[in-house]
PDB file of N, CA and C in Angstrom:
ATOM      1  N   MET A 261      -9.487 -20.811  -3.916  1.00 46.00           N
ATOM      2  CA  MET A 261      -8.203 -20.699  -3.278  1.00 46.00           C
ATOM      3  C   MET A 261      -8.345 -21.121  -1.816  1.00 46.00           C
ATOM      4  N   THR A 262      -7.447 -21.958  -1.360  1.00 53.00           N
ATOM      5  CA  THR A 262      -7.455 -22.433   0.013  1.00 53.00           C
ATOM      6  C   THR A 262      -6.321 -21.774   0.780  1.00 53.00           C
ATOM      7  N   PHE A 263      -6.624 -21.326   1.975  1.00 57.00           N
ATOM      8  CA  PHE A 263      -5.610 -20.718   2.829  1.00 57.00           C
ATOM      9  C   PHE A 263      -5.391 -21.634   4.019  1.00 57.00           C
ATOM     10  N   ARG A 264      -4.156 -22.046   4.205  1.00 64.00           N
ATOM     11  CA  ARG A 264      -3.837 -22.974   5.290  1.00 64.00           C
ATOM     12  C   ARG A 264      -2.825 -22.332   6.230  1.00 64.00           C
ATOM     13  N   VAL A 265      -3.109 -22.426   7.513  1.00 65.00           N
ATOM     14  CA  VAL A 265      -2.206 -21.895   8.530  1.00 65.00           C
ATOM     15  C   VAL A 265      -1.636 -23.068   9.300  1.00 65.00           C
ATOM     16  N   ASP A 266      -0.330 -23.251   9.203  1.00 74.00           N
ATOM     17  CA  ASP A 266       0.325 -24.353   9.900  1.00 74.00           C
ATOM     18  C   ASP A 266       0.723 -23.997  11.325  1.00 74.00           C
ATOM     19  N   THR A 267       1.074 -22.750  11.540  1.00 77.00           N
ATOM     20  CA  THR A 267       1.523 -22.311  12.864  1.00 77.00           C
ATOM     21  C   THR A 267       0.965 -20.932  13.155  1.00 77.00           C
ATOM     22  N   PRO A 268       0.916 -20.530  14.418  1.00 74.00           N
ATOM     23  CA  PRO A 268       0.499 -19.158  14.751  1.00 74.00           C
ATOM     24  C   PRO A 268       1.425 -18.112  14.111  1.00 74.00           C
ATOM     25  N   GLU A 269       2.697 -18.419  13.992  1.00 73.00           N
ATOM     26  CA  GLU A 269       3.648 -17.484  13.375  1.00 73.00           C
ATOM     27  C   GLU A 269       3.294 -17.235  11.913  1.00 73.00           C
ATOM     28  N   HIS A 270       2.846 -18.295  11.218  1.00 72.00           N
ATOM     29  CA  HIS A 270       2.449 -18.161   9.825  1.00 72.00           C
ATOM     30  C   HIS A 270       1.245 -17.235   9.691  1.00 72.00           C
ATOM     31  N   LEU A 271       0.299 -17.350  10.602  1.00 73.00           N
ATOM     32  CA  LEU A 271      -0.872 -16.479  10.588  1.00 73.00           C
ATOM     33  C   LEU A 271      -0.467 -15.026  10.823  1.00 73.00           C
ATOM     34  N   VAL A 272       0.414 -14.781  11.768  1.00 74.00           N
ATOM     35  CA  VAL A 272       0.862 -13.420  12.075  1.00 74.00           C
ATOM     36  C   VAL A 272       1.617 -12.825  10.888  1.00 74.00           C
ATOM     37  N   ALA A 273       2.406 -13.626  10.188  1.00 76.00           N
ATOM     38  CA  ALA A 273       3.224 -13.148   9.083  1.00 76.00           C
ATOM     39  C   ALA A 273       2.449 -13.013   7.769  1.00 76.00           C
ATOM     40  N   SER A 274       1.232 -13.521   7.699  1.00 80.00           N
ATOM     41  CA  SER A 274       0.458 -13.461   6.458  1.00 80.00           C
ATOM     42  C   SER A 274      -0.008 -12.032   6.182  1.00 80.00           C
ATOM     43  N   PRO A 275       0.155 -11.550   4.940  1.00 80.00           N
ATOM     44  CA  PRO A 275      -0.317 -10.201   4.589  1.00 80.00           C
ATOM     45  C   PRO A 275      -1.835 -10.099   4.694  1.00 80.00           C
ATOM     46  N   ARG A 276      -2.316  -8.888   4.994  1.00 83.00           N
ATOM     47  CA  ARG A 276      -3.745  -8.620   5.089  1.00 83.00           C
ATOM     48  C   ARG A 276      -4.095  -7.466   4.157  1.00 83.00           C
ATOM     49  N   LEU A 277      -5.233  -7.543   3.498  1.00 83.00           N
ATOM     50  CA  LEU A 277      -5.686  -6.507   2.584  1.00 83.00           C
ATOM     51  C   LEU A 277      -6.871  -5.767   3.176  1.00 83.00           C
ATOM     52  N   SER A 278      -6.904  -4.438   2.916  1.00 84.00           N
ATOM     53  CA  SER A 278      -8.024  -3.614   3.381  1.00 84.00           C
ATOM     54  C   SER A 278      -8.055  -2.336   2.546  1.00 84.00           C
ATOM     55  N   GLY A 279      -8.986  -1.453   2.851  1.00 81.00           N
ATOM     56  CA  GLY A 279      -9.029  -0.131   2.236  1.00 81.00           C
ATOM     57  C   GLY A 279      -9.155  -0.125   0.730  1.00 81.00           C
ATOM     58  N   PHE A 280     -10.009  -0.967   0.182  1.00 84.00           N
ATOM     59  CA  PHE A 280     -10.158  -1.054  -1.270  1.00 84.00           C
ATOM     60  C   PHE A 280     -10.855   0.177  -1.829  1.00 84.00           C
ATOM     61  N   ASN A 281     -10.308   0.733  -2.915  1.00 82.00           N
ATOM     62  CA  ASN A 281     -10.908   1.854  -3.639  1.00 82.00           C
ATOM     63  C   ASN A 281     -10.790   1.565  -5.119  1.00 82.00           C
ATOM     64  N   THR A 282     -11.800   1.957  -5.892  1.00 81.00           N
ATOM     65  CA  THR A 282     -11.771   1.765  -7.334  1.00 81.00           C
ATOM     66  C   THR A 282     -11.616   3.109  -8.015  1.00 81.00           C
ATOM     67  N   HIS A 283     -10.658   3.199  -8.922  1.00 75.00           N
ATOM     68  CA  HIS A 283     -10.417   4.412  -9.678  1.00 75.00           C
ATOM     69  C   HIS A 283     -11.322   4.419 -10.900  1.00 75.00           C
ATOM     70  N   GLU A 284     -11.543   5.606 -11.469  1.00 72.00           N
ATOM     71  CA  GLU A 284     -12.410   5.722 -12.652  1.00 72.00           C
ATOM     72  C   GLU A 284     -11.906   4.893 -13.834  1.00 72.00           C
ATOM     73  N   SER A 285     -10.606   4.594 -13.866  1.00 71.00           N
ATOM     74  CA  SER A 285     -10.026   3.785 -14.942  1.00 71.00           C
ATOM     75  C   SER A 285     -10.289   2.295 -14.761  1.00 71.00           C
ATOM     76  N   GLY A 286     -10.822   1.913 -13.605  1.00 75.00           N
ATOM     77  CA  GLY A 286     -11.072   0.510 -13.315  1.00 75.00           C
ATOM     78  C   GLY A 286     -10.006  -0.119 -12.436  1.00 75.00           C
ATOM     79  N   THR A 287      -8.924   0.600 -12.193  1.00 79.00           N
ATOM     80  CA  THR A 287      -7.864   0.108 -11.321  1.00 79.00           C
ATOM     81  C   THR A 287      -8.348   0.079  -9.881  1.00 79.00           C
ATOM     82  N   VAL A 288      -8.052  -0.996  -9.188  1.00 85.00           N
ATOM     83  CA  VAL A 288      -8.388  -1.108  -7.773  1.00 85.00           C
ATOM     84  C   VAL A 288      -7.124  -0.807  -6.973  1.00 85.00           C
ATOM     85  N   VAL A 289      -7.257   0.044  -5.969  1.00 88.00           N
ATOM     86  CA  VAL A 289      -6.149   0.367  -5.075  1.00 88.00           C
ATOM     87  C   VAL A 289      -6.501  -0.212  -3.715  1.00 88.00           C
ATOM     88  N   ALA A 290      -5.539  -0.921  -3.123  1.00 88.00           N
ATOM     89  CA  ALA A 290      -5.768  -1.568  -1.831  1.00 88.00           C
ATOM     90  C   ALA A 290      -4.593  -1.320  -0.904  1.00 88.00           C
ATOM     91  N   LEU A 291      -4.842  -1.473   0.388  1.00 91.00           N
ATOM     92  CA  LEU A 291      -3.788  -1.405   1.387  1.00 91.00           C
ATOM     93  C   LEU A 291      -3.382  -2.823   1.763  1.00 91.00           C
ATOM     94  N   ARG A 292      -2.082  -3.077   1.781  1.00 91.00           N
ATOM     95  CA  ARG A 292      -1.559  -4.390   2.156  1.00 91.00           C
ATOM     96  C   ARG A 292      -0.715  -4.231   3.405  1.00 91.00           C
ATOM     97  N   LYS A 293      -1.140  -4.888   4.473  1.00 92.00           N
ATOM     98  CA  LYS A 293      -0.431  -4.825   5.751  1.00 92.00           C
ATOM     99  C   LYS A 293       0.355  -6.110   5.939  1.00 92.00           C
ATOM    100  N   GLU A 294       1.656  -5.959   6.266  1.00 90.00           N
ATOM    101  CA  GLU A 294       2.480  -7.127   6.544  1.00 90.00           C
ATOM    102  C   GLU A 294       3.556  -6.766   7.557  1.00 90.00           C
ATOM    103  N   LEU A 295       4.199  -7.783   8.098  1.00 87.00           N
ATOM    104  CA  LEU A 295       5.248  -7.558   9.081  1.00 87.00           C
ATOM    105  C   LEU A 295       6.428  -6.834   8.443  1.00 87.00           C
ATOM    106  N   SER A 296       7.054  -5.947   9.221  1.00 86.00           N
ATOM    107  CA  SER A 296       8.257  -5.267   8.755  1.00 86.00           C
ATOM    108  C   SER A 296       9.387  -6.282   8.638  1.00 86.00           C
ATOM    109  N   THR A 297      10.475  -5.884   7.997  1.00 83.00           N
ATOM    110  CA  THR A 297      11.586  -6.811   7.786  1.00 83.00           C
ATOM    111  C   THR A 297      12.183  -7.300   9.098  1.00 83.00           C
ATOM    112  N   ASP A 298      12.118  -6.483  10.156  1.00 86.00           N
ATOM    113  CA  ASP A 298      12.644  -6.926  11.454  1.00 86.00           C
ATOM    114  C   ASP A 298      11.613  -7.716  12.258  1.00 86.00           C
ATOM    115  N   GLY A 299      10.372  -7.799  11.755  1.00 84.00           N
ATOM    116  CA  GLY A 299       9.330  -8.583  12.408  1.00 84.00           C
ATOM    117  C   GLY A 299       8.775  -7.984  13.684  1.00 84.00           C
ATOM    118  N   LYS A 300       8.999  -6.683  13.909  1.00 87.00           N
ATOM    119  CA  LYS A 300       8.566  -6.047  15.156  1.00 87.00           C
ATOM    120  C   LYS A 300       7.275  -5.254  15.051  1.00 87.00           C
ATOM    121  N   LYS A 301       6.843  -4.923  13.827  1.00 88.00           N
ATOM    122  CA  LYS A 301       5.617  -4.147  13.667  1.00 88.00           C
ATOM    123  C   LYS A 301       5.017  -4.439  12.293  1.00 88.00           C
ATOM    124  N   TYR A 302       3.781  -4.024  12.118  1.00 90.00           N
ATOM    125  CA  TYR A 302       3.126  -4.129  10.825  1.00 90.00           C
ATOM    126  C   TYR A 302       3.328  -2.819  10.056  1.00 90.00           C
ATOM    127  N   VAL A 303       3.537  -2.933   8.755  1.00 92.00           N
ATOM    128  CA  VAL A 303       3.661  -1.776   7.873  1.00 92.00           C
ATOM    129  C   VAL A 303       2.657  -1.960   6.747  1.00 92.00           C
ATOM    130  N   THR A 304       1.953  -0.888   6.435  1.00 92.00           N
ATOM    131  CA  THR A 304       0.935  -0.927   5.394  1.00 92.00           C
ATOM    132  C   THR A 304       1.399  -0.119   4.195  1.00 92.00           C
ATOM    133  N   GLN A 305       1.282  -0.702   3.003  1.00 92.00           N
ATOM    134  CA  GLN A 305       1.653  -0.028   1.757  1.00 92.00           C
ATOM    135  C   GLN A 305       0.477  -0.074   0.790  1.00 92.00           C
ATOM    136  N   ALA A 306       0.459   0.887  -0.133  1.00 91.00           N
ATOM    137  CA  ALA A 306      -0.580   0.932  -1.165  1.00 91.00           C
ATOM    138  C   ALA A 306      -0.153   0.091  -2.367  1.00 91.00           C
ATOM    139  N   TRP A 307      -1.089  -0.692  -2.890  1.00 90.00           N
ATOM    140  CA  TRP A 307      -0.865  -1.541  -4.067  1.00 90.00           C
ATOM    141  C   TRP A 307      -1.972  -1.279  -5.069  1.00 90.00           C
ATOM    142  N   SER A 308      -1.661  -1.442  -6.354  1.00 87.00           N
ATOM    143  CA  SER A 308      -2.691  -1.359  -7.389  1.00 87.00           C
ATOM    144  C   SER A 308      -2.933  -2.755  -7.951  1.00 87.00           C
ATOM    145  N   VAL A 309      -4.166  -2.985  -8.345  1.00 84.00           N
ATOM    146  CA  VAL A 309      -4.552  -4.238  -8.981  1.00 84.00           C
ATOM    147  C   VAL A 309      -5.245  -3.861 -10.277  1.00 84.00           C
ATOM    148  N   GLU A 310      -4.636  -4.247 -11.395  1.00 80.00           N
ATOM    149  CA  GLU A 310      -5.183  -3.929 -12.709  1.00 80.00           C
ATOM    150  C   GLU A 310      -5.484  -5.221 -13.451  1.00 80.00           C
ATOM    151  N   THR A 311      -6.630  -5.232 -14.121  1.00 72.00           N
ATOM    152  CA  THR A 311      -6.996  -6.412 -14.898  1.00 72.00           C
ATOM    153  C   THR A 311      -6.984  -6.055 -16.375  1.00 72.00           C
ATOM    154  N   ASP A 312      -6.361  -6.904 -17.154  1.00 72.00           N
ATOM    155  CA  ASP A 312      -6.317  -6.747 -18.603  1.00 72.00           C
ATOM    156  C   ASP A 312      -6.811  -8.060 -19.192  1.00 72.00           C
ATOM    157  N   GLN A 313      -8.097  -8.134 -19.455  1.00 71.00           N
ATOM    158  CA  GLN A 313      -8.774  -9.344 -19.893  1.00 71.00           C
ATOM    159  C   GLN A 313      -8.581 -10.460 -18.872  1.00 71.00           C
ATOM    160  N   ASP A 314      -7.763 -11.467 -19.171  1.00 79.00           N
ATOM    161  CA  ASP A 314      -7.599 -12.590 -18.257  1.00 79.00           C
ATOM    162  C   ASP A 314      -6.416 -12.444 -17.310  1.00 79.00           C
ATOM    163  N   GLU A 315      -5.633 -11.398 -17.456  1.00 82.00           N
ATOM    164  CA  GLU A 315      -4.417 -11.238 -16.652  1.00 82.00           C
ATOM    165  C   GLU A 315      -4.630 -10.202 -15.544  1.00 82.00           C
ATOM    166  N   ILE A 316      -4.149 -10.529 -14.365  1.00 82.00           N
ATOM    167  CA  ILE A 316      -4.206  -9.603 -13.228  1.00 82.00           C
ATOM    168  C   ILE A 316      -2.784  -9.170 -12.909  1.00 82.00           C
ATOM    169  N   GLN A 317      -2.564  -7.850 -12.865  1.00 84.00           N
ATOM    170  CA  GLN A 317      -1.247  -7.308 -12.548  1.00 84.00           C
ATOM    171  C   GLN A 317      -1.327  -6.528 -11.244  1.00 84.00           C
ATOM    172  N   THR A 318      -0.422  -6.833 -10.331  1.00 86.00           N
ATOM    173  CA  THR A 318      -0.345  -6.084  -9.077  1.00 86.00           C
ATOM    174  C   THR A 318       0.970  -5.332  -9.039  1.00 86.00           C
ATOM    175  N   ARG A 319       0.959  -4.166  -8.408  1.00 89.00           N
ATOM    176  CA  ARG A 319       2.169  -3.364  -8.311  1.00 89.00           C
ATOM    177  C   ARG A 319       2.142  -2.571  -7.001  1.00 89.00           C
ATOM    178  N   GLN A 320       3.246  -2.605  -6.283  1.00 90.00           N
ATOM    179  CA  GLN A 320       3.364  -1.836  -5.051  1.00 90.00           C
ATOM    180  C   GLN A 320       3.564  -0.370  -5.420  1.00 90.00           C
ATOM    181  N   LEU A 321       2.732   0.513  -4.853  1.00 90.00           N
ATOM    182  CA  LEU A 321       2.773   1.932  -5.192  1.00 90.00           C
ATOM    183  C   LEU A 321       3.589   2.758  -4.203  1.00 90.00           C
ATOM    184  N   THR A 322       3.571   2.395  -2.935  1.00 89.00           N
ATOM    185  CA  THR A 322       4.330   3.142  -1.930  1.00 89.00           C
ATOM    186  C   THR A 322       5.368   2.227  -1.306  1.00 89.00           C
ATOM    187  N   HIS A 323       6.495   2.806  -0.939  1.00 87.00           N
ATOM    188  CA  HIS A 323       7.606   2.062  -0.349  1.00 87.00           C
ATOM    189  C   HIS A 323       8.202   2.940   0.745  1.00 87.00           C
ATOM    190  N   ASP A 324       7.868   2.695   1.976  1.00 84.00           N
ATOM    191  CA  ASP A 324       8.411   3.513   3.055  1.00 84.00           C
ATOM    192  C   ASP A 324       8.234   2.786   4.375  1.00 84.00           C
ATOM    193  N   GLN A 325       9.174   2.955   5.279  1.00 84.00           N
ATOM    194  CA  GLN A 325       9.096   2.295   6.576  1.00 84.00           C
ATOM    195  C   GLN A 325       7.958   2.826   7.438  1.00 84.00           C
ATOM    196  N   HIS A 326       7.449   4.022   7.131  1.00 84.00           N
ATOM    197  CA  HIS A 326       6.351   4.602   7.910  1.00 84.00           C
ATOM    198  C   HIS A 326       4.994   4.079   7.474  1.00 84.00           C
ATOM    199  N   GLY A 327       4.920   3.551   6.259  1.00 88.00           N
ATOM    200  CA  GLY A 327       3.668   2.981   5.777  1.00 88.00           C
ATOM    201  C   GLY A 327       2.640   4.026   5.394  1.00 88.00           C
ATOM    202  N   VAL A 328       1.452   3.546   5.088  1.00 91.00           N
ATOM    203  CA  VAL A 328       0.338   4.354   4.608  1.00 91.00           C
ATOM    204  C   VAL A 328      -0.867   4.077   5.479  1.00 91.00           C
ATOM    205  N   SER A 329      -1.670   5.121   5.750  1.00 89.00           N
ATOM    206  CA  SER A 329      -2.885   4.936   6.549  1.00 89.00           C
ATOM    207  C   SER A 329      -4.120   4.754   5.680  1.00 89.00           C
ATOM    208  N   GLU A 330      -4.273   5.605   4.657  1.00 90.00           N
ATOM    209  CA  GLU A 330      -5.437   5.562   3.783  1.00 90.00           C
ATOM    210  C   GLU A 330      -5.014   5.893   2.361  1.00 90.00           C
ATOM    211  N   VAL A 331      -5.789   5.445   1.390  1.00 89.00           N
ATOM    212  CA  VAL A 331      -5.569   5.800  -0.017  1.00 89.00           C
ATOM    213  C   VAL A 331      -6.880   6.266  -0.631  1.00 89.00           C
ATOM    214  N   CYS A 332      -6.757   7.188  -1.597  1.00 87.00           N
ATOM    215  CA  CYS A 332      -7.937   7.669  -2.304  1.00 87.00           C
ATOM    216  C   CYS A 332      -7.522   8.048  -3.720  1.00 87.00           C
ATOM    217  N   PRO A 333      -8.049   7.373  -4.733  1.00 84.00           N
ATOM    218  CA  PRO A 333      -7.732   7.730  -6.111  1.00 84.00           C
ATOM    219  C   PRO A 333      -8.237   9.130  -6.435  1.00 84.00           C
ATOM    220  N   GLY A 334      -7.445   9.884  -7.204  1.00 82.00           N
ATOM    221  CA  GLY A 334      -7.815  11.236  -7.609  1.00 82.00           C
ATOM    222  C   GLY A 334      -8.085  11.311  -9.095  1.00 82.00           C
ATOM    223  N   VAL A 335      -8.339  12.500  -9.575  1.00 80.00           N
ATOM    224  CA  VAL A 335      -8.635  12.742 -10.983  1.00 80.00           C
ATOM    225  C   VAL A 335      -7.369  12.552 -11.816  1.00 80.00           C
ATOM    226  N   GLY A 336      -7.521  11.991 -13.000  1.00 77.00           N
ATOM    227  CA  GLY A 336      -6.402  11.843 -13.919  1.00 77.00           C
ATOM    228  C   GLY A 336      -5.395  10.777 -13.532  1.00 77.00           C
ATOM    229  N   GLY A 337      -5.781   9.850 -12.669  1.00 77.00           N
ATOM    230  CA  GLY A 337      -4.882   8.763 -12.300  1.00 77.00           C
ATOM    231  C   GLY A 337      -4.014   9.040 -11.089  1.00 77.00           C
ATOM    232  N   ALA A 338      -4.131  10.214 -10.492  1.00 83.00           N
ATOM    233  CA  ALA A 338      -3.346  10.521  -9.294  1.00 83.00           C
ATOM    234  C   ALA A 338      -3.854   9.700  -8.117  1.00 83.00           C
ATOM    235  N   LEU A 339      -3.012   9.542  -7.110  1.00 87.00           N
ATOM    236  CA  LEU A 339      -3.380   8.792  -5.911  1.00 87.00           C
ATOM    237  C   LEU A 339      -3.007   9.618  -4.689  1.00 87.00           C
ATOM    238  N   PHE A 340      -3.987   9.899  -3.849  1.00 91.00           N
ATOM    239  CA  PHE A 340      -3.734  10.586  -2.586  1.00 91.00           C
ATOM    240  C   PHE A 340      -3.606   9.531  -1.499  1.00 91.00           C
ATOM    241  N   PHE A 341      -2.680   9.740  -0.566  1.00 92.00           N
ATOM    242  CA  PHE A 341      -2.549   8.830   0.559  1.00 92.00           C
ATOM    243  C   PHE A 341      -2.065   9.581   1.778  1.00 92.00           C
ATOM    244  N   THR A 342      -2.340   9.024   2.948  1.00 91.00           N
ATOM    245  CA  THR A 342      -1.857   9.618   4.192  1.00 91.00           C
ATOM    246  C   THR A 342      -0.760   8.736   4.770  1.00 91.00           C
ATOM    247  N   SER A 343       0.247   9.398   5.334  1.00 90.00           N
ATOM    248  CA  SER A 343       1.380   8.690   5.920  1.00 90.00           C
ATOM    249  C   SER A 343       2.029   9.582   6.966  1.00 90.00           C
ATOM    250  N   ALA A 344       2.656   8.964   7.954  1.00 87.00           N
ATOM    251  CA  ALA A 344       3.353   9.705   9.010  1.00 87.00           C
ATOM    252  C   ALA A 344       4.831   9.883   8.697  1.00 87.00           C
ATOM    253  N   ARG A 345       5.218   9.785   7.446  1.00 82.00           N
ATOM    254  CA  ARG A 345       6.622   9.975   7.062  1.00 82.00           C
ATOM    255  C   ARG A 345       7.006  11.451   7.203  1.00 82.00           C
ATOM    256  N   PRO A 346       8.267  11.719   7.513  1.00 80.00           N
ATOM    257  CA  PRO A 346       8.710  13.115   7.651  1.00 80.00           C
ATOM    258  C   PRO A 346       8.714  13.837   6.294  1.00 80.00           C
ATOM    259  N   ALA A 347       8.567  15.158   6.352  1.00 79.00           N
ATOM    260  CA  ALA A 347       8.553  15.971   5.135  1.00 79.00           C
ATOM    261  C   ALA A 347       9.617  17.060   5.230  1.00 79.00           C
ATOM    262  N   ASN A 348      10.403  17.208   4.160  1.00 77.00           N
ATOM    263  CA  ASN A 348      11.443  18.232   4.080  1.00 77.00           C
ATOM    264  C   ASN A 348      12.346  18.198   5.302  1.00 77.00           C
ATOM    265  N   GLN A 349      12.475  19.311   6.003  1.00 73.00           N
ATOM    266  CA  GLN A 349      13.354  19.396   7.172  1.00 73.00           C
ATOM    267  C   GLN A 349      12.636  19.021   8.466  1.00 73.00           C
ATOM    268  N   ASP A 350      11.332  18.802   8.388  1.00 72.00           N
ATOM    269  CA  ASP A 350      10.534  18.461   9.568  1.00 72.00           C
ATOM    270  C   ASP A 350      10.610  16.965   9.810  1.00 72.00           C
ATOM    271  N   ASP A 351      11.238  16.562  10.901  1.00 69.00           N
ATOM    272  CA  ASP A 351      11.408  15.134  11.170  1.00 69.00           C
ATOM    273  C   ASP A 351      10.354  14.570  12.112  1.00 69.00           C
ATOM    274  N   LYS A 352       9.315  15.354  12.409  1.00 73.00           N
ATOM    275  CA  LYS A 352       8.255  14.880  13.298  1.00 73.00           C
ATOM    276  C   LYS A 352       7.383  13.852  12.588  1.00 73.00           C
ATOM    277  N   ASP A 353       7.029  12.805  13.320  1.00 73.00           N
ATOM    278  CA  ASP A 353       6.138  11.780  12.783  1.00 73.00           C
ATOM    279  C   ASP A 353       4.693  12.207  12.995  1.00 73.00           C
ATOM    280  N   ARG A 354       4.159  12.903  12.027  1.00 84.00           N
ATOM    281  CA  ARG A 354       2.746  13.266  12.072  1.00 84.00           C
ATOM    282  C   ARG A 354       2.138  12.967  10.715  1.00 84.00           C
ATOM    283  N   THR A 355       0.899  12.616  10.728  1.00 88.00           N
ATOM    284  CA  THR A 355       0.232  12.195   9.505  1.00 88.00           C
ATOM    285  C   THR A 355       0.013  13.390   8.588  1.00 88.00           C
ATOM    286  N   ARG A 356       0.383  13.186   7.321  1.00 89.00           N
ATOM    287  CA  ARG A 356       0.230  14.211   6.292  1.00 89.00           C
ATOM    288  C   ARG A 356      -0.441  13.600   5.069  1.00 89.00           C
ATOM    289  N   LEU A 357      -0.997  14.473   4.239  1.00 91.00           N
ATOM    290  CA  LEU A 357      -1.585  14.053   2.975  1.00 91.00           C
ATOM    291  C   LEU A 357      -0.506  14.137   1.900  1.00 91.00           C
ATOM    292  N   TRP A 358      -0.349  13.067   1.111  1.00 91.00           N
ATOM    293  CA  TRP A 358       0.652  12.987   0.055  1.00 91.00           C
ATOM    294  C   TRP A 358      -0.040  12.733  -1.267  1.00 91.00           C
ATOM    295  N   LEU A 359       0.620  13.108  -2.354  1.00 91.00           N
ATOM    296  CA  LEU A 359       0.100  12.893  -3.699  1.00 91.00           C
ATOM    297  C   LEU A 359       1.119  12.100  -4.499  1.00 91.00           C
ATOM    298  N   LEU A 360       0.668  11.000  -5.075  1.00 87.00           N
ATOM    299  CA  LEU A 360       1.482  10.201  -5.979  1.00 87.00           C
ATOM    300  C   LEU A 360       0.907  10.397  -7.373  1.00 87.00           C
ATOM    301  N   PRO A 361       1.602  11.194  -8.228  1.00 78.00           N
ATOM    302  CA  PRO A 361       1.050  11.449  -9.573  1.00 78.00           C
ATOM    303  C   PRO A 361       0.997  10.175 -10.406  1.00 78.00           C
ATOM    304  N   ARG A 362       0.166  10.164 -11.400  1.00 72.00           N
ATOM    305  CA  ARG A 362       0.041   9.004 -12.269  1.00 72.00           C
ATOM    306  C   ARG A 362       1.370   8.637 -12.925  1.00 72.00           C
ATOM    307  N   THR A 363       2.166   9.635 -13.297  1.00 62.00           N
ATOM    308  CA  THR A 363       3.451   9.370 -13.955  1.00 62.00           C
ATOM    309  C   THR A 363       4.408   8.603 -13.057  1.00 62.00           C
ATOM    310  N   ALA A 364       4.299   8.736 -11.743  1.00 57.00           N
ATOM    311  CA  ALA A 364       5.175   8.018 -10.811  1.00 57.00           C
ATOM    312  C   ALA A 364       4.795   6.554 -10.690  1.00 57.00           C
ATOM    313  N   ARG A 365       3.605   6.184 -11.165  1.00 52.00           N
ATOM    314  CA  ARG A 365       3.133   4.812 -11.023  1.00 52.00           C
ATOM    315  C   ARG A 365       3.435   3.957 -12.237  1.00 52.00           C
ATOM    316  N   ARG A 366       3.941   4.525 -13.293  1.00 46.00           N
ATOM    317  CA  ARG A 366       4.224   3.739 -14.494  1.00 46.00           C
ATOM    318  C   ARG A 366       5.508   2.971 -14.332  1.00 46.00           C
ATOM    319  N   GLY A 367       5.580   1.841 -15.048  1.00 43.00           N
ATOM    320  CA  GLY A 367       6.830   1.089 -15.084  1.00 43.00           C
ATOM    321  C   GLY A 367       6.786  -0.089 -14.266  1.00 43.00           C
TER     322      GLY A 367
END
């Protein structure tokens, strides 16, 4: 695969991958950082990469304007991640540990 950058803007807008973790099922979970829709900041989301023989399937696991800091696969297909999104009635932006159950990742 060849990656070509025509302009500095193209380089800035290109997604970046980091934080790779492998789950016991063989699924790889990665962090994908890209520009927000307004182009003012980078937002990182968790993605899964699953291989089924010759086919590779990717799926975005988290969807939030606050993004994700780290991911860690848990037992039984669960996914733990950290994010500064608000919780319940608390609107403070502080990093918390979140759990995405396996059932939420299907579909």
